[in-house]
Short mmCIF file of C-alpha atoms in Angstrom, two decimals:
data_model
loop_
_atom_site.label_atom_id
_atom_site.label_comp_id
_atom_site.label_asym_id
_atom_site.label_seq_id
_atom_site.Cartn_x
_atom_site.Cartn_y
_atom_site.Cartn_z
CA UNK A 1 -7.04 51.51 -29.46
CA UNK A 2 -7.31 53.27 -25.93
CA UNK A 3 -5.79 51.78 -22.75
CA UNK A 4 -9.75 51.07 -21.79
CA UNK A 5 -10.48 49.08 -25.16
CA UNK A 6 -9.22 45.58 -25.35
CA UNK A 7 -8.44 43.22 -28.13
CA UNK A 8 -10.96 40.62 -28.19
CA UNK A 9 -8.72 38.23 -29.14
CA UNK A 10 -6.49 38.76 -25.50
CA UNK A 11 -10.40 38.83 -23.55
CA UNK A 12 -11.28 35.00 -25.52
CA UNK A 13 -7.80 34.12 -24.88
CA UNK A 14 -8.45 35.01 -20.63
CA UNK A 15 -11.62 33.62 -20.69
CA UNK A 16 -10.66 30.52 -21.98
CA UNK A 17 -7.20 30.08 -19.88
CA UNK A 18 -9.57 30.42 -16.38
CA UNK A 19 -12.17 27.45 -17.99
CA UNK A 20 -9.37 25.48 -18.26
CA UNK A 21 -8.18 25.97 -14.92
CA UNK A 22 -11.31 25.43 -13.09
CA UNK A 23 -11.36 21.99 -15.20
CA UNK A 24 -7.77 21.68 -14.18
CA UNK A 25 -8.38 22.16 -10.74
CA UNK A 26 -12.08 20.52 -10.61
CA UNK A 27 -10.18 16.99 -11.62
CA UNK A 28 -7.69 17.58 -9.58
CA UNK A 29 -10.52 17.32 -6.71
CA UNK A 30 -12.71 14.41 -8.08
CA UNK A 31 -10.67 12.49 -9.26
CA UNK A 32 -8.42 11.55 -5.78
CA UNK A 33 -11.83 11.50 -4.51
CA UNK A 34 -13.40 8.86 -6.89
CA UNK A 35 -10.44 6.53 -7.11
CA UNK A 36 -9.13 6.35 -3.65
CA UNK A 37 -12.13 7.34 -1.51
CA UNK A 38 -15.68 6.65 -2.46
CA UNK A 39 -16.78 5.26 -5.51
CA UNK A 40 -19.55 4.85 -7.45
CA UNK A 41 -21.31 1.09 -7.94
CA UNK A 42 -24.77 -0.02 -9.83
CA UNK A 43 -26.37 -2.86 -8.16
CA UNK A 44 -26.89 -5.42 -11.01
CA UNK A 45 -29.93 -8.58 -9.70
CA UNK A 46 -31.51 -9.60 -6.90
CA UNK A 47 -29.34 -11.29 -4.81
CA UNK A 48 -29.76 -8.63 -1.90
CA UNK A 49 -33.41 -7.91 -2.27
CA UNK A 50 -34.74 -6.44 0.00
CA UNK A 51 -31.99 -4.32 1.34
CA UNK A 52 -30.57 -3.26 -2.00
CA UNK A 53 -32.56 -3.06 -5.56
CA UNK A 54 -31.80 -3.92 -9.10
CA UNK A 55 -30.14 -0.61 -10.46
CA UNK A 56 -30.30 1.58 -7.29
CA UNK A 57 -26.82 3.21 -7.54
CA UNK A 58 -24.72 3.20 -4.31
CA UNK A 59 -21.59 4.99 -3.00
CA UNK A 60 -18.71 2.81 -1.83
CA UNK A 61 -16.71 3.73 1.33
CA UNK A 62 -12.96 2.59 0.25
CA UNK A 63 -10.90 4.11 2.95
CA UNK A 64 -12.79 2.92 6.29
CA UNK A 65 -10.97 -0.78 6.05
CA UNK A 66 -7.52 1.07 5.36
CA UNK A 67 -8.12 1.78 9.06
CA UNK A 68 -10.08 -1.10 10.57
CA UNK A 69 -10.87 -4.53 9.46
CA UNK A 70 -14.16 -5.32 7.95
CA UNK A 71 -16.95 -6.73 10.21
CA UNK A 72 -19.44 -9.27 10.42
CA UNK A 73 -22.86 -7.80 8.77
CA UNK A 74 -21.51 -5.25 6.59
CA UNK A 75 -22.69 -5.14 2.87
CA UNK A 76 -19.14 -5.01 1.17
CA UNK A 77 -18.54 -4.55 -2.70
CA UNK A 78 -15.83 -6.85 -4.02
CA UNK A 79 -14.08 -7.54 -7.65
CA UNK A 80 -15.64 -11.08 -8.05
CA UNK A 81 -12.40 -13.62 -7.25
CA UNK A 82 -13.35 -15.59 -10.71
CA UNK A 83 -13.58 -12.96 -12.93
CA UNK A 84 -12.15 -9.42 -10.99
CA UNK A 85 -13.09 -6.91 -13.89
CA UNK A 86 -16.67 -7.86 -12.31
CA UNK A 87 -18.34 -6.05 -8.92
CA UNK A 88 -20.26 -7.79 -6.40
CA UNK A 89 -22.19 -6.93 -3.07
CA UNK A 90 -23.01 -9.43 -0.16
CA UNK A 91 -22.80 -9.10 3.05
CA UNK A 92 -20.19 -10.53 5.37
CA UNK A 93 -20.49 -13.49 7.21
CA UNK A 94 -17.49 -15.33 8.12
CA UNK A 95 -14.30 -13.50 9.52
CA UNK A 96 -10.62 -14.63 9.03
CA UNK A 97 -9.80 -17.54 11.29
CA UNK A 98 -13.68 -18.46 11.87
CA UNK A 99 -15.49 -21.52 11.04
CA UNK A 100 -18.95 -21.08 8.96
CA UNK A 101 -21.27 -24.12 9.53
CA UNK A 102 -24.76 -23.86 7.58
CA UNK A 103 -27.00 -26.89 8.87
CA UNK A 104 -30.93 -27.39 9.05
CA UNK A 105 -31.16 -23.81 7.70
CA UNK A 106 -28.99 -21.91 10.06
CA UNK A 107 -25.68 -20.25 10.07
CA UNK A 108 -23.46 -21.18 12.68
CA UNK A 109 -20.10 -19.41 13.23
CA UNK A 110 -17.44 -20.66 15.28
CA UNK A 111 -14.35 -18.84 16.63
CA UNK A 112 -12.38 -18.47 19.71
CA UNK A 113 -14.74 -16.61 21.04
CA UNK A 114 -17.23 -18.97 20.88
CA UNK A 115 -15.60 -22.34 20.42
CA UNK A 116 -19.04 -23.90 20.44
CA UNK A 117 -20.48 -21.52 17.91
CA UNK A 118 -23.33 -19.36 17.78
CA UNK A 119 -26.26 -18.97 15.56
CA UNK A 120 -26.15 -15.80 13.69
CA UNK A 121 -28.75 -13.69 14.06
CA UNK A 122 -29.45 -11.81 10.70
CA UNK A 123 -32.19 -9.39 11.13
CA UNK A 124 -31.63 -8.07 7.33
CA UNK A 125 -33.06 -11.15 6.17
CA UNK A 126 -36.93 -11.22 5.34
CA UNK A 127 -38.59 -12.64 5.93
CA UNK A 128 -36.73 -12.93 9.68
CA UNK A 129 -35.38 -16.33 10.54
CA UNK A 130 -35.24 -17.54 6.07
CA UNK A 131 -33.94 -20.71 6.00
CA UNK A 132 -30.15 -20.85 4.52
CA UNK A 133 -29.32 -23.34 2.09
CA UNK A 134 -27.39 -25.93 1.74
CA UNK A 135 -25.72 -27.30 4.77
CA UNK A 136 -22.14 -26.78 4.22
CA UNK A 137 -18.64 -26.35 6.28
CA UNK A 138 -16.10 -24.40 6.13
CA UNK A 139 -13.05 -23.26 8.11
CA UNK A 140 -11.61 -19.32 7.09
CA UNK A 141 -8.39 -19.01 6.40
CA UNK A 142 -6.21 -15.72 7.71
CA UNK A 143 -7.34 -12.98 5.08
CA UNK A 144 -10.67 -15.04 3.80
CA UNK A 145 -14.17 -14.30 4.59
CA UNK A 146 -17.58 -15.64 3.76
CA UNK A 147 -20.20 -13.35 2.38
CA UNK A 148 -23.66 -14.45 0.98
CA UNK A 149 -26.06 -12.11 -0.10
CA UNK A 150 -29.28 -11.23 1.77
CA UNK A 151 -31.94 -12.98 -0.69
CA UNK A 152 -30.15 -16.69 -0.24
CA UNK A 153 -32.69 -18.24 -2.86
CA UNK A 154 -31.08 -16.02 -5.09
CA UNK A 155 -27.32 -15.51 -4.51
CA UNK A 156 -24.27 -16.92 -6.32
CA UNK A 157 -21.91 -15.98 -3.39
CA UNK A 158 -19.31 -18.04 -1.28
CA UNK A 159 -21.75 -21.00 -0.62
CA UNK A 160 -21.05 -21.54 -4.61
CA UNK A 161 -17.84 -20.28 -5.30
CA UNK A 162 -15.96 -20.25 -1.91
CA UNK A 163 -13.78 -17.33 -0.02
CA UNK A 164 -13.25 -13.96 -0.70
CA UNK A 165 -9.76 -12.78 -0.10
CA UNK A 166 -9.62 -9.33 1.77
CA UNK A 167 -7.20 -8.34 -1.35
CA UNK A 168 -10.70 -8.28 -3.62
CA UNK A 169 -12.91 -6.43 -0.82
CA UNK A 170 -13.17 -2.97 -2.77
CA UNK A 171 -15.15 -1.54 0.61
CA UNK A 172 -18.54 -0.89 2.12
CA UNK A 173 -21.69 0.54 0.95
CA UNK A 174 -22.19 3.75 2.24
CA UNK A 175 -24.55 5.74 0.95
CA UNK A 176 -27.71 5.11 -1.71
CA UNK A 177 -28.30 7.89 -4.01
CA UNK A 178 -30.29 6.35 -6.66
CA UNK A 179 -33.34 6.22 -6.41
CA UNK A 180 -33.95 9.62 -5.09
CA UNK A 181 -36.60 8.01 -3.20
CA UNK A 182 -34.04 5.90 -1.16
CA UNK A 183 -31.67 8.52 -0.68
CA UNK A 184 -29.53 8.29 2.73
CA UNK A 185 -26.93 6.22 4.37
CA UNK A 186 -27.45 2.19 3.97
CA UNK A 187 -28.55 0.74 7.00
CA UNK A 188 -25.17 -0.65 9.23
CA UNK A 189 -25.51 -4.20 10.78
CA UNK A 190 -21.93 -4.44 11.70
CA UNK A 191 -21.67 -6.44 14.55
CA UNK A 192 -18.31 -6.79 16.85
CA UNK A 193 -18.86 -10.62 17.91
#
């Protein structure tokens, strides 16, 4: 065998030694990525029709409340407090420390703020002013929010099964990439009051 002539063997043997490192080095990417920074979620129902579908598949921001705390209007995804190996979205509501006060088919929040309250204004909701049901109270604890989802006919969320501890808030939803048809960032109704 000339110097110019190779053993196949040693040219399989390269080959496969570089595929292996680009998988090697591809994981080493993605995965960081998926577990600690965005992740992937599958909207399962209807309980936040019309903003978000049955099976449209969203990316979830995990890093932005590492930073900040979550606000009032973002659609969060959270490991359901009765069962955490489930995923939910809603949208939040109530912040720590507030009062939530749903009478005559309104939301009411009360904080220091506004010790009086003020009625929420939801534009997400369709159609625009949908009565909320049923009149309930309910003072926040430090680290506890309220969330319901967007279609309230339809929602098992904290009017049924109370708080949501910031320790199960998984982080927003970012992005929609399924259906390609929806494609783009999901509409932000974060409000600061």
């Amino acid at each position: 065998m000339t110097e110019t002539q190779e053993n196949p063997n040693n040219r399989w043997g390269r080959e496969i030694l570089e595929i292996i490192k680009v998988l090697v080095i591809s994981l080493a990417i993605v995965l960081p990525i998926r577990y600690y920074i965005a992740q992937p979620f599958i909207v399962r129902g209807a309980s936040m029709e019309p903003n978000f579908h049955d099976k449209e598949y969203l990316i979830v921001d995990e890093v932005s409340y590492l930073l900040q705390e979550p606000k009032r209007g973002e659609a969060i995804v959270f490991r359901y407090p009765l069962g955490p190996r489930q995923f939910f979205i809603k949208r939040i509501i109530g912040l720590p420390g507030e009062g939530v006060d749903i009478k005559n088919g309104r939301v009411r929040v009360i904080n220091n703020a506004y010790p009086e309250g003020f009625v929420l204004e939801e534009p997400y909701l369709t159609p625009p002013g949908r009565a909320t049901r049923p009149d309930l109270r309910i003072k926040l604890a430090q680290g506890e929010y309220f969330v319901m989802g967007d279609n309230r006919d339809f929602s098992s969320d904290s009017r049924v099964w109370g708080t949501l501890n910031k320790k199960f808030i998984v982080g927003r939803a970012l992005f929609r990439a399924l259906p390609v048809t929806s494609l783009g960032f999901v509409a932000n109704y974060a409000v600061d009051y």
